[in-house]
PDB file of C-alpha atoms and ligand atoms in Angstrom:
ATOM      1  CA  MET L   1      92.898  82.661  73.732  1.00  0.00           C
ATOM      2  CA  THR L   2      93.998  86.253  73.535  1.00  0.00           C
ATOM      3  CA  SER L   3      97.634  87.128  74.247  1.00  0.00           C
ATOM      4  CA  GLU L   4      96.698  90.633  75.422  1.00  0.00           C
ATOM      5  CA  ARG L   5      97.064  91.013  79.200  1.00  0.00           C
ATOM      6  CA  THR L   6      94.986  93.792  80.665  1.00  0.00           C
ATOM      7  CA  ASN L   7      94.874  95.073  84.212  1.00  0.00           C
ATOM      8  CA  ASP L   8      91.093  95.279  84.160  1.00  0.00           C
ATOM      9  CA  ARG L   9      90.752  93.778  87.658  1.00  0.00           C
ATOM     10  CA  ASP L  10      86.982  93.551  87.284  1.00  0.00           C
ATOM     11  CA  VAL L  11      86.750  90.212  89.078  1.00  0.00           C
ATOM     12  CA  TRP L  12      89.046  91.433  91.831  1.00  0.00           C
ATOM     13  CA  LEU L  13      87.204  94.722  92.335  1.00  0.00           C
ATOM     14  CA  HIS L  14      83.656  93.391  92.016  1.00  0.00           C
ATOM     15  CA  GLY L  15      83.935  89.795  93.195  1.00  0.00           C
ATOM     16  CA  PRO L  16      82.462  86.665  91.646  1.00  0.00           C
ATOM     17  CA  LEU L  17      80.001  88.688  89.513  1.00  0.00           C
ATOM     18  CA  GLY L  18      82.885  90.448  87.697  1.00  0.00           C
ATOM     19  CA  GLN L  19      84.247  89.347  84.316  1.00  0.00           C
ATOM     20  CA  CYS L  20      87.934  88.813  83.550  1.00  0.00           C
ATOM     21  CA  PRO L  21      88.566  89.767  79.909  1.00  0.00           C
ATOM     22  CA  ALA L  22      91.924  88.065  79.429  1.00  0.00           C
ATOM     23  CA  PRO L  23      92.458  84.564  80.778  1.00  0.00           C
ATOM     24  CA  ALA L  24      96.227  84.235  80.810  1.00  0.00           C
ATOM     25  CA  ASP L  25      97.012  80.958  79.141  1.00  0.00           C
ATOM     26  CA  ASP L  26     100.032  82.407  77.430  1.00  0.00           C
ATOM     27  CA  VAL L  27     102.263  83.554  80.320  1.00  0.00           C
ATOM     28  CA  ALA L  28     105.316  81.276  80.491  1.00  0.00           C
ATOM     29  CA  HIS L  29     106.581  82.529  83.830  1.00  0.00           C
ATOM     30  CA  PRO L  30     103.762  83.989  85.943  1.00  0.00           C
ATOM     31  CA  TRP L  31     104.941  86.371  88.640  1.00  0.00           C
ATOM     32  CA  ARG L  32     103.246  85.970  92.009  1.00  0.00           C
ATOM     33  CA  LEU L  33     104.254  88.820  94.262  1.00  0.00           C
ATOM     34  CA  ILE L  34     103.284  90.378  97.585  1.00  0.00           C
ATOM     35  CA  LEU L  35     104.181  94.041  98.120  1.00  0.00           C
ATOM     36  CA  LEU L  36     104.858  95.157 101.706  1.00  0.00           C
ATOM     37  CA  GLY L  37     105.671  98.672 102.898  1.00  0.00           C
ATOM     38  CA  ALA L  38     104.247 101.453 105.050  1.00  0.00           C
ATOM     39  CA  PRO L  39     101.201 103.419 103.874  1.00  0.00           C
ATOM     40  CA  GLY L  40     102.468 105.813 101.205  1.00  0.00           C
ATOM     41  CA  ALA L  41     105.714 103.933 100.530  1.00  0.00           C
ATOM     42  CA  GLY L  42     104.570 103.623  96.898  1.00  0.00           C
ATOM     43  CA  LYS L  43     103.149 100.084  96.718  1.00  0.00           C
ATOM     44  CA  GLY L  44     100.245 101.067  94.455  1.00  0.00           C
ATOM     45  CA  THR L  45     102.511 103.095  92.164  1.00  0.00           C
ATOM     46  CA  GLN L  46     104.953 100.200  91.888  1.00  0.00           C
ATOM     47  CA  ALA L  47     102.196  97.622  91.431  1.00  0.00           C
ATOM     48  CA  ASP L  48     100.991  99.588  88.415  1.00  0.00           C
ATOM     49  CA  LEU L  49     104.505  99.768  86.887  1.00  0.00           C
ATOM     50  CA  LEU L  50     105.231  96.128  87.707  1.00  0.00           C
ATOM     51  CA  HIS L  51     101.978  95.125  86.042  1.00  0.00           C
ATOM     52  CA  GLN L  52     103.148  96.872  82.848  1.00  0.00           C
ATOM     53  CA  LYS L  53     106.503  95.043  82.966  1.00  0.00           C
ATOM     54  CA  LEU L  54     105.559  91.637  84.346  1.00  0.00           C
ATOM     55  CA  LYS L  55     101.917  91.482  83.154  1.00  0.00           C
ATOM     56  CA  ALA L  56     100.518  90.084  86.417  1.00  0.00           C
ATOM     57  CA  CYS L  57      97.360  91.854  87.670  1.00  0.00           C
ATOM     58  CA  HIS L  58      97.506  94.447  90.455  1.00  0.00           C
ATOM     59  CA  LEU L  59      95.278  93.191  93.289  1.00  0.00           C
ATOM     60  CA  SER L  60      94.763  95.822  95.992  1.00  0.00           C
ATOM     61  CA  THR L  61      92.542  95.076  98.994  1.00  0.00           C
ATOM     62  CA  GLY L  62      92.231  98.818  99.710  1.00  0.00           C
ATOM     63  CA  ASP L  63      90.827  99.352  96.180  1.00  0.00           C
ATOM     64  CA  VAL L  64      88.194  96.632  96.783  1.00  0.00           C
ATOM     65  CA  PHE L  65      87.023  98.293 100.001  1.00  0.00           C
ATOM     66  CA  ARG L  66      86.978 101.723  98.351  1.00  0.00           C
ATOM     67  CA  ALA L  67      85.011 100.345  95.352  1.00  0.00           C
ATOM     68  CA  ALA L  68      82.503  98.733  97.747  1.00  0.00           C
ATOM     69  CA  GLY L  69      82.155 102.052  99.576  1.00  0.00           C
ATOM     70  CA  LYS L  70      80.942 103.692  96.338  1.00  0.00           C
ATOM     71  CA  GLN L  71      78.028 101.241  96.037  1.00  0.00           C
ATOM     72  CA  ASN L  72      74.533 102.141  97.112  1.00  0.00           C
ATOM     73  CA  ALA L  73      74.360 101.661 100.929  1.00  0.00           C
ATOM     74  CA  CYS L  74      71.530  99.101 100.485  1.00  0.00           C
ATOM     75  CA  ASP L  75      73.796  96.938  98.290  1.00  0.00           C
ATOM     76  CA  GLN L  76      76.581  96.815 100.885  1.00  0.00           C
ATOM     77  CA  SER L  77      76.781  93.949 103.365  1.00  0.00           C
ATOM     78  CA  PRO L  78      76.948  94.935 107.068  1.00  0.00           C
ATOM     79  CA  ALA L  79      80.598  93.762 107.115  1.00  0.00           C
ATOM     80  CA  MET L  80      81.455  96.015 104.156  1.00  0.00           C
ATOM     81  CA  LYS L  81      79.735  98.993 105.798  1.00  0.00           C
ATOM     82  CA  GLU L  82      81.730  98.331 108.945  1.00  0.00           C
ATOM     83  CA  ALA L  83      84.924  98.056 106.847  1.00  0.00           C
ATOM     84  CA  GLN L  84      84.351 101.594 105.482  1.00  0.00           C
ATOM     85  CA  GLU L  85      84.261 102.920 109.030  1.00  0.00           C
ATOM     86  CA  TYR L  86      87.561 101.231 109.932  1.00  0.00           C
ATOM     87  CA  MET L  87      89.162 102.645 106.772  1.00  0.00           C
ATOM     88  CA  ARG L  88      88.002 106.190 107.401  1.00  0.00           C
ATOM     89  CA  ARG L  89      89.699 106.086 110.799  1.00  0.00           C
ATOM     90  CA  GLY L  90      92.854 104.566 109.320  1.00  0.00           C
ATOM     91  CA  ALA L  91      92.415 101.353 111.349  1.00  0.00           C
ATOM     92  CA  LEU L  92      92.776  97.858 109.906  1.00  0.00           C
ATOM     93  CA  VAL L  93      89.614  96.088 108.799  1.00  0.00           C
ATOM     94  CA  PRO L  94      89.034  92.924 110.933  1.00  0.00           C
ATOM     95  CA  ASP L  95      90.820  89.827 109.623  1.00  0.00           C
ATOM     96  CA  ALA L  96      87.579  87.850 109.198  1.00  0.00           C
ATOM     97  CA  THR L  97      86.083  90.491 106.863  1.00  0.00           C
ATOM     98  CA  VAL L  98      89.303  90.777 104.858  1.00  0.00           C
ATOM     99  CA  TRP L  99      89.629  87.031 104.491  1.00  0.00           C
ATOM    100  CA  GLU L 100      85.981  86.596 103.454  1.00  0.00           C
ATOM    101  CA  MET L 101      86.535  89.210 100.758  1.00  0.00           C
ATOM    102  CA  VAL L 102      89.799  87.615  99.509  1.00  0.00           C
ATOM    103  CA  ARG L 103      88.338  84.102  99.663  1.00  0.00           C
ATOM    104  CA  GLU L 104      85.518  85.186  97.313  1.00  0.00           C
ATOM    105  CA  ARG L 105      88.240  86.268  94.882  1.00  0.00           C
ATOM    106  CA  ALA L 106      90.564  83.282  95.302  1.00  0.00           C
ATOM    107  CA  GLY L 107      90.272  82.649  91.544  1.00  0.00           C
ATOM    108  CA  CYS L 108      92.501  85.715  90.999  1.00  0.00           C
ATOM    109  CA  LEU L 109      95.234  83.997  93.029  1.00  0.00           C
ATOM    110  CA  GLN L 110      94.903  80.868  90.879  1.00  0.00           C
ATOM    111  CA  CYS L 111      95.110  82.876  87.640  1.00  0.00           C
ATOM    112  CA  ARG L 112      97.833  81.615  85.286  1.00  0.00           C
ATOM    113  CA  GLY L 113      98.837  85.235  84.642  1.00  0.00           C
ATOM    114  CA  GLY L 114     100.095  85.580  88.224  1.00  0.00           C
ATOM    115  CA  PHE L 115      99.279  88.412  90.646  1.00  0.00           C
ATOM    116  CA  ILE L 116     100.708  91.387  92.495  1.00  0.00           C
ATOM    117  CA  LEU L 117      99.094  91.622  95.937  1.00  0.00           C
ATOM    118  CA  ASP L 118      99.097  95.160  97.361  1.00  0.00           C
ATOM    119  CA  GLY L 119      97.803  95.628 100.922  1.00  0.00           C
ATOM    120  CA  PHE L 120      97.251  91.943 101.646  1.00  0.00           C
ATOM    121  CA  PRO L 121      98.333  90.217 103.810  1.00  0.00           C
ATOM    122  CA  ARG L 122      98.666  92.843 106.502  1.00  0.00           C
ATOM    123  CA  THR L 123      98.616  90.787 109.713  1.00  0.00           C
ATOM    124  CA  LEU L 124     100.244  87.509 110.703  1.00  0.00           C
ATOM    125  CA  ALA L 125      96.821  85.830 110.771  1.00  0.00           C
ATOM    126  CA  GLN L 126      96.189  86.955 107.162  1.00  0.00           C
ATOM    127  CA  ALA L 127      99.663  85.771 106.097  1.00  0.00           C
ATOM    128  CA  GLU L 128      99.111  82.357 107.650  1.00  0.00           C
ATOM    129  CA  VAL L 129      95.725  81.804 106.048  1.00  0.00           C
ATOM    130  CA  LEU L 130      97.084  82.948 102.664  1.00  0.00           C
ATOM    131  CA  LYS L 131     100.026  80.549 102.997  1.00  0.00           C
ATOM    132  CA  GLU L 132      97.624  77.695 103.733  1.00  0.00           C
ATOM    133  CA  LEU L 133      95.582  78.471 100.617  1.00  0.00           C
ATOM    134  CA  LEU L 134      98.629  78.831  98.341  1.00  0.00           C
ATOM    135  CA  ASP L 135     100.257  75.643  99.717  1.00  0.00           C
ATOM    136  CA  ARG L 136      97.035  73.706  99.295  1.00  0.00           C
ATOM    137  CA  GLU L 137      96.689  74.837  95.666  1.00  0.00           C
ATOM    138  CA  HIS L 138     100.450  74.383  94.948  1.00  0.00           C
ATOM    139  CA  ILE L 139     100.832  78.044  94.010  1.00  0.00           C
ATOM    140  CA  PRO L 140     104.414  79.202  94.656  1.00  0.00           C
ATOM    141  CA  LEU L 141     105.179  82.842  95.530  1.00  0.00           C
ATOM    142  CA  SER L 142     107.942  84.470  93.436  1.00  0.00           C
ATOM    143  CA  GLY L 143     108.861  86.907  96.215  1.00  0.00           C
ATOM    144  CA  VAL L 144     107.664  89.373  98.853  1.00  0.00           C
ATOM    145  CA  VAL L 145     108.953  92.864  98.113  1.00  0.00           C
ATOM    146  CA  ASP L 146     109.402  95.121 101.148  1.00  0.00           C
ATOM    147  CA  TYR L 147     109.568  98.810 100.183  1.00  0.00           C
ATOM    148  CA  GLU L 148     111.638 100.801 102.688  1.00  0.00           C
ATOM    149  CA  LEU L 149     111.258 104.593 103.065  1.00  0.00           C
ATOM    150  CA  PRO L 150     111.936 107.117 105.893  1.00  0.00           C
ATOM    151  CA  LEU L 151     108.883 108.463 107.754  1.00  0.00           C
ATOM    152  CA  ASP L 152     109.213 112.126 106.647  1.00  0.00           C
ATOM    153  CA  GLU L 153     109.121 111.081 102.976  1.00  0.00           C
ATOM    154  CA  ILE L 154     106.107 108.825 103.645  1.00  0.00           C
ATOM    155  CA  VAL L 155     104.133 111.700 105.184  1.00  0.00           C
ATOM    156  CA  ALA L 156     105.055 114.001 102.251  1.00  0.00           C
ATOM    157  CA  ARG L 157     103.878 111.382  99.749  1.00  0.00           C
ATOM    158  CA  LEU L 158     100.562 110.755 101.526  1.00  0.00           C
ATOM    159  CA  SER L 159      99.635 114.381 102.058  1.00  0.00           C
ATOM    160  CA  GLY L 160     100.210 115.247  98.366  1.00  0.00           C
ATOM    161  CA  ARG L 161      98.536 112.157  96.911  1.00  0.00           C
ATOM    162  CA  ARG L 162      95.570 112.548  94.570  1.00  0.00           C
ATOM    163  CA  THR L 163      93.680 109.562  93.139  1.00  0.00           C
ATOM    164  CA  CYS L 164      91.409 109.317  90.100  1.00  0.00           C
ATOM    165  CA  ALA L 165      87.858 108.715  91.317  1.00  0.00           C
ATOM    166  CA  GLN L 166      87.181 106.700  88.162  1.00  0.00           C
ATOM    167  CA  CYS L 167      90.210 104.572  87.144  1.00  0.00           C
ATOM    168  CA  LYS L 168      92.153 104.753  90.468  1.00  0.00           C
ATOM    169  CA  ALA L 169      95.360 106.085  88.827  1.00  0.00           C
ATOM    170  CA  VAL L 170      97.588 107.718  91.462  1.00  0.00           C
ATOM    171  CA  PHE L 171      99.210 111.183  91.202  1.00  0.00           C
ATOM    172  CA  HIS L 172     101.105 113.513  93.502  1.00  0.00           C
ATOM    173  CA  LEU L 173     100.687 117.279  93.652  1.00  0.00           C
ATOM    174  CA  THR L 174     104.431 117.889  93.265  1.00  0.00           C
ATOM    175  CA  HIS L 175     106.174 114.555  92.499  1.00  0.00           C
ATOM    176  CA  GLN L 176     103.754 113.291  89.824  1.00  0.00           C
ATOM    177  CA  PRO L 177     101.371 116.119  88.929  1.00  0.00           C
ATOM    178  CA  PRO L 178      98.683 115.540  86.291  1.00  0.00           C
ATOM    179  CA  ALA L 179      98.982 117.463  82.998  1.00  0.00           C
ATOM    180  CA  VAL L 180      95.721 119.327  83.791  1.00  0.00           C
ATOM    181  CA  GLU L 181      95.140 120.252  87.423  1.00  0.00           C
ATOM    182  CA  GLY L 182      92.483 118.068  89.068  1.00  0.00           C
ATOM    183  CA  LYS L 183      92.041 115.796  85.998  1.00  0.00           C
ATOM    184  CA  CYS L 184      93.319 112.260  85.438  1.00  0.00           C
ATOM    185  CA  ASP L 185      95.858 111.952  82.561  1.00  0.00           C
ATOM    186  CA  ARG L 186      94.528 108.486  81.688  1.00  0.00           C
ATOM    187  CA  CYS L 187      90.760 108.831  81.643  1.00  0.00           C
ATOM    188  CA  GLY L 188      89.969 112.500  82.362  1.00  0.00           C
ATOM    189  CA  GLY L 189      88.281 111.542  85.670  1.00  0.00           C
ATOM    190  CA  THR L 190      88.278 113.856  88.682  1.00  0.00           C
ATOM    191  CA  LEU L 191      91.238 113.621  91.076  1.00  0.00           C
ATOM    192  CA  ILE L 192      90.306 113.383  94.741  1.00  0.00           C
ATOM    193  CA  GLN L 193      92.103 113.189  98.088  1.00  0.00           C
ATOM    194  CA  ARG L 194      91.522 109.926  99.934  1.00  0.00           C
ATOM    195  CA  GLU L 195      89.612 110.304 103.199  1.00  0.00           C
ATOM    196  CA  ASP L 196      92.292 108.373 105.079  1.00  0.00           C
ATOM    197  CA  ASP L 197      95.046 110.752 103.906  1.00  0.00           C
ATOM    198  CA  ARG L 198      93.976 113.295 106.557  1.00  0.00           C
ATOM    199  CA  PRO L 199      96.735 113.813 109.207  1.00  0.00           C
ATOM    200  CA  GLU L 200      94.797 112.123 112.065  1.00  0.00           C
ATOM    201  CA  SER L 201      94.113 109.014 109.934  1.00  0.00           C
ATOM    202  CA  ILE L 202      97.745 108.878 108.742  1.00  0.00           C
ATOM    203  CA  THR L 203      98.911 108.604 112.383  1.00  0.00           C
ATOM    204  CA  VAL L 204      96.497 105.695 113.044  1.00  0.00           C
ATOM    205  CA  ARG L 205      97.589 103.948 109.819  1.00  0.00           C
ATOM    206  CA  MET L 206     101.279 104.236 110.717  1.00  0.00           C
ATOM    207  CA  GLU L 207     100.579 102.780 114.191  1.00  0.00           C
ATOM    208  CA  ALA L 208      98.615  99.891 112.655  1.00  0.00           C
ATOM    209  CA  TYR L 209     101.430  99.276 110.186  1.00  0.00           C
ATOM    210  CA  ASN L 210     104.123  99.231 112.879  1.00  0.00           C
ATOM    211  CA  ARG L 211     102.079  96.993 115.181  1.00  0.00           C
ATOM    212  CA  SER L 212     100.482  94.534 112.745  1.00  0.00           C
ATOM    213  CA  THR L 213     102.337  94.536 109.448  1.00  0.00           C
ATOM    214  CA  THR L 214     106.034  94.790 110.353  1.00  0.00           C
ATOM    215  CA  PRO L 215     105.983  91.237 111.880  1.00  0.00           C
ATOM    216  CA  LEU L 216     105.316  90.015 108.318  1.00  0.00           C
ATOM    217  CA  ILE L 217     108.832  91.069 107.327  1.00  0.00           C
ATOM    218  CA  GLU L 218     110.272  88.424 109.664  1.00  0.00           C
ATOM    219  CA  PHE L 219     107.605  85.894 108.646  1.00  0.00           C
ATOM    220  CA  TYR L 220     108.608  86.106 104.970  1.00  0.00           C
ATOM    221  CA  ARG L 221     112.327  86.407 105.737  1.00  0.00           C
ATOM    222  CA  ARG L 222     112.108  83.009 107.466  1.00  0.00           C
ATOM    223  CA  LEU L 223     110.406  81.569 104.373  1.00  0.00           C
ATOM    224  CA  ASP L 224     113.300  82.977 102.309  1.00  0.00           C
ATOM    225  CA  LEU L 225     110.915  85.054 100.235  1.00  0.00           C
ATOM    226  CA  LEU L 226     111.766  88.583 101.413  1.00  0.00           C
ATOM    227  CA  VAL L 227     113.164  91.049  98.848  1.00  0.00           C
ATOM    228  CA  PRO L 228     113.995  94.398 100.533  1.00  0.00           C
ATOM    229  CA  VAL L 229     113.980  97.351  98.110  1.00  0.00           C
ATOM    230  CA  ALA L 230     114.841 101.001  98.875  1.00  0.00           C
ATOM    231  CA  ALA L 231     111.773 103.078  97.904  1.00  0.00           C
ATOM    232  CA  ASN L 232     113.573 106.384  97.323  1.00  0.00           C
ATOM    233  CA  GLY L 233     114.146 107.864  93.856  1.00  0.00           C
ATOM    234  CA  SER L 234     111.793 108.072  90.901  1.00  0.00           C
ATOM    235  CA  PRO L 235     109.048 105.449  90.468  1.00  0.00           C
ATOM    236  CA  GLU L 236     110.851 104.134  87.357  1.00  0.00           C
ATOM    237  CA  GLU L 237     114.158 103.782  89.264  1.00  0.00           C
ATOM    238  CA  ILE L 238     112.413 101.897  92.077  1.00  0.00           C
ATOM    239  CA  CYS L 239     110.640  99.624  89.584  1.00  0.00           C
ATOM    240  CA  ALA L 240     113.962  98.827  87.853  1.00  0.00           C
ATOM    241  CA  ARG L 241     115.515  98.123  91.287  1.00  0.00           C
ATOM    242  CA  THR L 242     112.600  95.799  92.086  1.00  0.00           C
ATOM    243  CA  THR L 243     112.736  93.760  88.876  1.00  0.00           C
ATOM    244  CA  CYS L 244     116.525  93.510  89.174  1.00  0.00           C
ATOM    245  CA  ALA L 245     116.233  92.192  92.760  1.00  0.00           C
ATOM    246  CA  LEU L 246     113.509  89.744  91.686  1.00  0.00           C
ATOM    247  CA  GLN L 247     115.484  88.484  88.673  1.00  0.00           C
ATOM    248  CA  ALA L 248     118.472  87.901  90.978  1.00  0.00           C
ATOM    249  CA  ARG L 249     116.345  85.365  92.890  1.00  0.00           C
ATOM    250  CA  THR L 250     115.439  83.273  89.853  1.00  0.00           C
TER     251      THR L 250
HETATM  252  P1  LIG O 301      95.518 100.589 101.179  1.00  0.00           P
HETATM  253  O1  LIG O 301      94.718 101.108 100.073  1.00  0.00           O
HETATM  254  O2  LIG O 301      96.206  99.276 101.025  1.00  0.00           O
HETATM  255  O3  LIG O 301      96.496 101.734 101.633  1.00  0.00           O
HETATM  256  P2  LIG O 301      97.966 101.741 102.299  1.00  0.00           P
HETATM  257  O4  LIG O 301      98.629 100.441 102.557  1.00  0.00           O
HETATM  258  O5  LIG O 301      97.788 102.614 103.462  1.00  0.00           O
HETATM  259  O6  LIG O 301      98.844 102.219 101.190  1.00  0.00           O
HETATM  260  P3  LIG O 301      98.602 103.454 100.356  1.00  0.00           P
HETATM  261  O7  LIG O 301      97.649 103.125  99.224  1.00  0.00           O
HETATM  262  O8  LIG O 301      98.205 104.613 101.229  1.00  0.00           O
HETATM  263  O9  LIG O 301     100.040 103.809  99.811  1.00  0.00           O
HETATM  264  P4  LIG O 301     100.928 103.131  98.730  1.00  0.00           P
HETATM  265  O10 LIG O 301     102.081 102.464  99.405  1.00  0.00           O
HETATM  266  O11 LIG O 301     100.132 102.318  97.771  1.00  0.00           O
HETATM  267  O12 LIG O 301     101.485 104.442  98.023  1.00  0.00           O
HETATM  268  P5  LIG O 301     101.111 105.100  96.611  1.00  0.00           P
HETATM  269  O13 LIG O 301     101.685 104.307  95.495  1.00  0.00           O
HETATM  270  O14 LIG O 301      99.667 105.462  96.547  1.00  0.00           O
HETATM  271  O15 LIG O 301      94.599 100.404 102.499  1.00  0.00           O
HETATM  272  C1  LIG O 301      93.737 101.431 102.926  1.00  0.00           C
HETATM  273  C2  LIG O 301      92.933 100.928 104.118  1.00  0.00           C
HETATM  274  O16 LIG O 301      92.148  99.785 103.746  1.00  0.00           O
HETATM  275  C3  LIG O 301      93.737 100.456 105.335  1.00  0.00           C
HETATM  276  O17 LIG O 301      94.113 101.534 106.164  1.00  0.00           O
HETATM  277  C4  LIG O 301      92.706  99.514 106.000  1.00  0.00           C
HETATM  278  O18 LIG O 301      91.733 100.255 106.696  1.00  0.00           O
HETATM  279  C5  LIG O 301      92.035  98.853 104.820  1.00  0.00           C
HETATM  280  N1  LIG O 301      92.708  97.602 104.411  1.00  0.00           N
HETATM  281  C6  LIG O 301      93.204  97.322 103.167  1.00  0.00           C
HETATM  282  N2  LIG O 301      93.738  96.099 103.133  1.00  0.00           N
HETATM  283  C7  LIG O 301      93.597  95.589 104.386  1.00  0.00           C
HETATM  284  C8  LIG O 301      93.983  94.358 104.977  1.00  0.00           C
HETATM  285  N3  LIG O 301      94.630  93.405 104.279  1.00  0.00           N
HETATM  286  N4  LIG O 301      93.714  94.166 106.307  1.00  0.00           N
HETATM  287  C9  LIG O 301      93.067  95.095 107.017  1.00  0.00           C
HETATM  288  N5  LIG O 301      92.678  96.296 106.517  1.00  0.00           N
HETATM  289  C10 LIG O 301      92.937  96.540 105.201  1.00  0.00           C
HETATM  290  O19 LIG O 301     101.998 106.428  96.716  1.00  0.00           O
HETATM  291  C11 LIG O 301     101.683 107.447  97.657  1.00  0.00           C
HETATM  292  C12 LIG O 301     101.933 108.835  97.028  1.00  0.00           C
HETATM  293  O20 LIG O 301     103.329 108.985  96.758  1.00  0.00           O
HETATM  294  C13 LIG O 301     101.227 109.047  95.670  1.00  0.00           C
HETATM  295  O21 LIG O 301     100.782 110.373  95.601  1.00  0.00           O
HETATM  296  C14 LIG O 301     102.308 108.786  94.632  1.00  0.00           C
HETATM  297  O22 LIG O 301     102.090 109.540  93.455  1.00  0.00           O
HETATM  298  C15 LIG O 301     103.568 109.242  95.363  1.00  0.00           C
HETATM  299  N6  LIG O 301     104.733 108.478  94.982  1.00  0.00           N
HETATM  300  C16 LIG O 301     104.800 107.132  94.798  1.00  0.00           C
HETATM  301  N7  LIG O 301     106.057 106.756  94.460  1.00  0.00           N
HETATM  302  C17 LIG O 301     106.800 107.903  94.468  1.00  0.00           C
HETATM  303  C18 LIG O 301     108.170 108.176  94.225  1.00  0.00           C
HETATM  304  N8  LIG O 301     109.032 107.205  93.903  1.00  0.00           N
HETATM  305  N9  LIG O 301     108.602 109.456  94.336  1.00  0.00           N
HETATM  306  C19 LIG O 301     107.729 110.429  94.664  1.00  0.00           C
HETATM  307  N10 LIG O 301     106.417 110.242  94.897  1.00  0.00           N
HETATM  308  C20 LIG O 301     105.952 108.990  94.801  1.00  0.00           C
END
């Protein structure tokens, strides 16, 4: 078996038909993390950095829905088409659709390399069904990181975000600008603004977060899994803060 751990995420992004290039037989201590935090708090940015440090794959439900949205309309299931509409508005995709999508990819949660879940779970119902699956398979969570950031900073981060249409790398017009304007530093792909980063969608996303996702903080606090982390400062500082807080639990 190879000892190289990639973040290819093919199986996660494309479902059972995808191919994982690096079965992780060699990871002594697999990290299994959930990242919580408001839209724009920096979960995706941190997941990428944490992947580089901890080697677990970055599993984002938002990335799966966005990848599905790029498929030919005829290849999309009615539920996936409906999910695109919810996303555009900034509303949460219905739990049943989300769970069906995650269930198809449950192998990624059983991976011996661990995982970093970004954007899932997002409602109490999702958290409960995930807990059932993990308990049943005897998969212990290492921690649930809650990134905390004031609202004005969140709005500034979202409105300046640009994402690579090809490899999904995330940039910011002022905080993390690409070397060449409009081009991805990693793969040269075109940088685009996400449809749900428009001001009217941001408001809906913040409402959905406050209503549906903040109860998860208490849910995981009760399970003694919550790791609050201040999300201000540079991405590298926040990542160091996160790994330090996680190591303190072990
Ligand atoms: P999703 O893709 O999960 O989006 P989100 O939770 O709204 O989070 P974001 O990706 O917007 O932000 P982030 O916290 O990852 O921040 P980032 O690192 O990019 O979900 C999108 C939609 O999909 C949902 O609205 C919903 O419709 C649907 N969906 C997905 N999962 C679902 C589920 N489980 N249930 C129901 N519906 C679901 O950073 C933001 C910006 O800030 C970037 O430009 C970045 O460069 C910059 N930045 C990051 N860190 C720093 C820093 N330290 N300093 C300065 N700038 C920084």
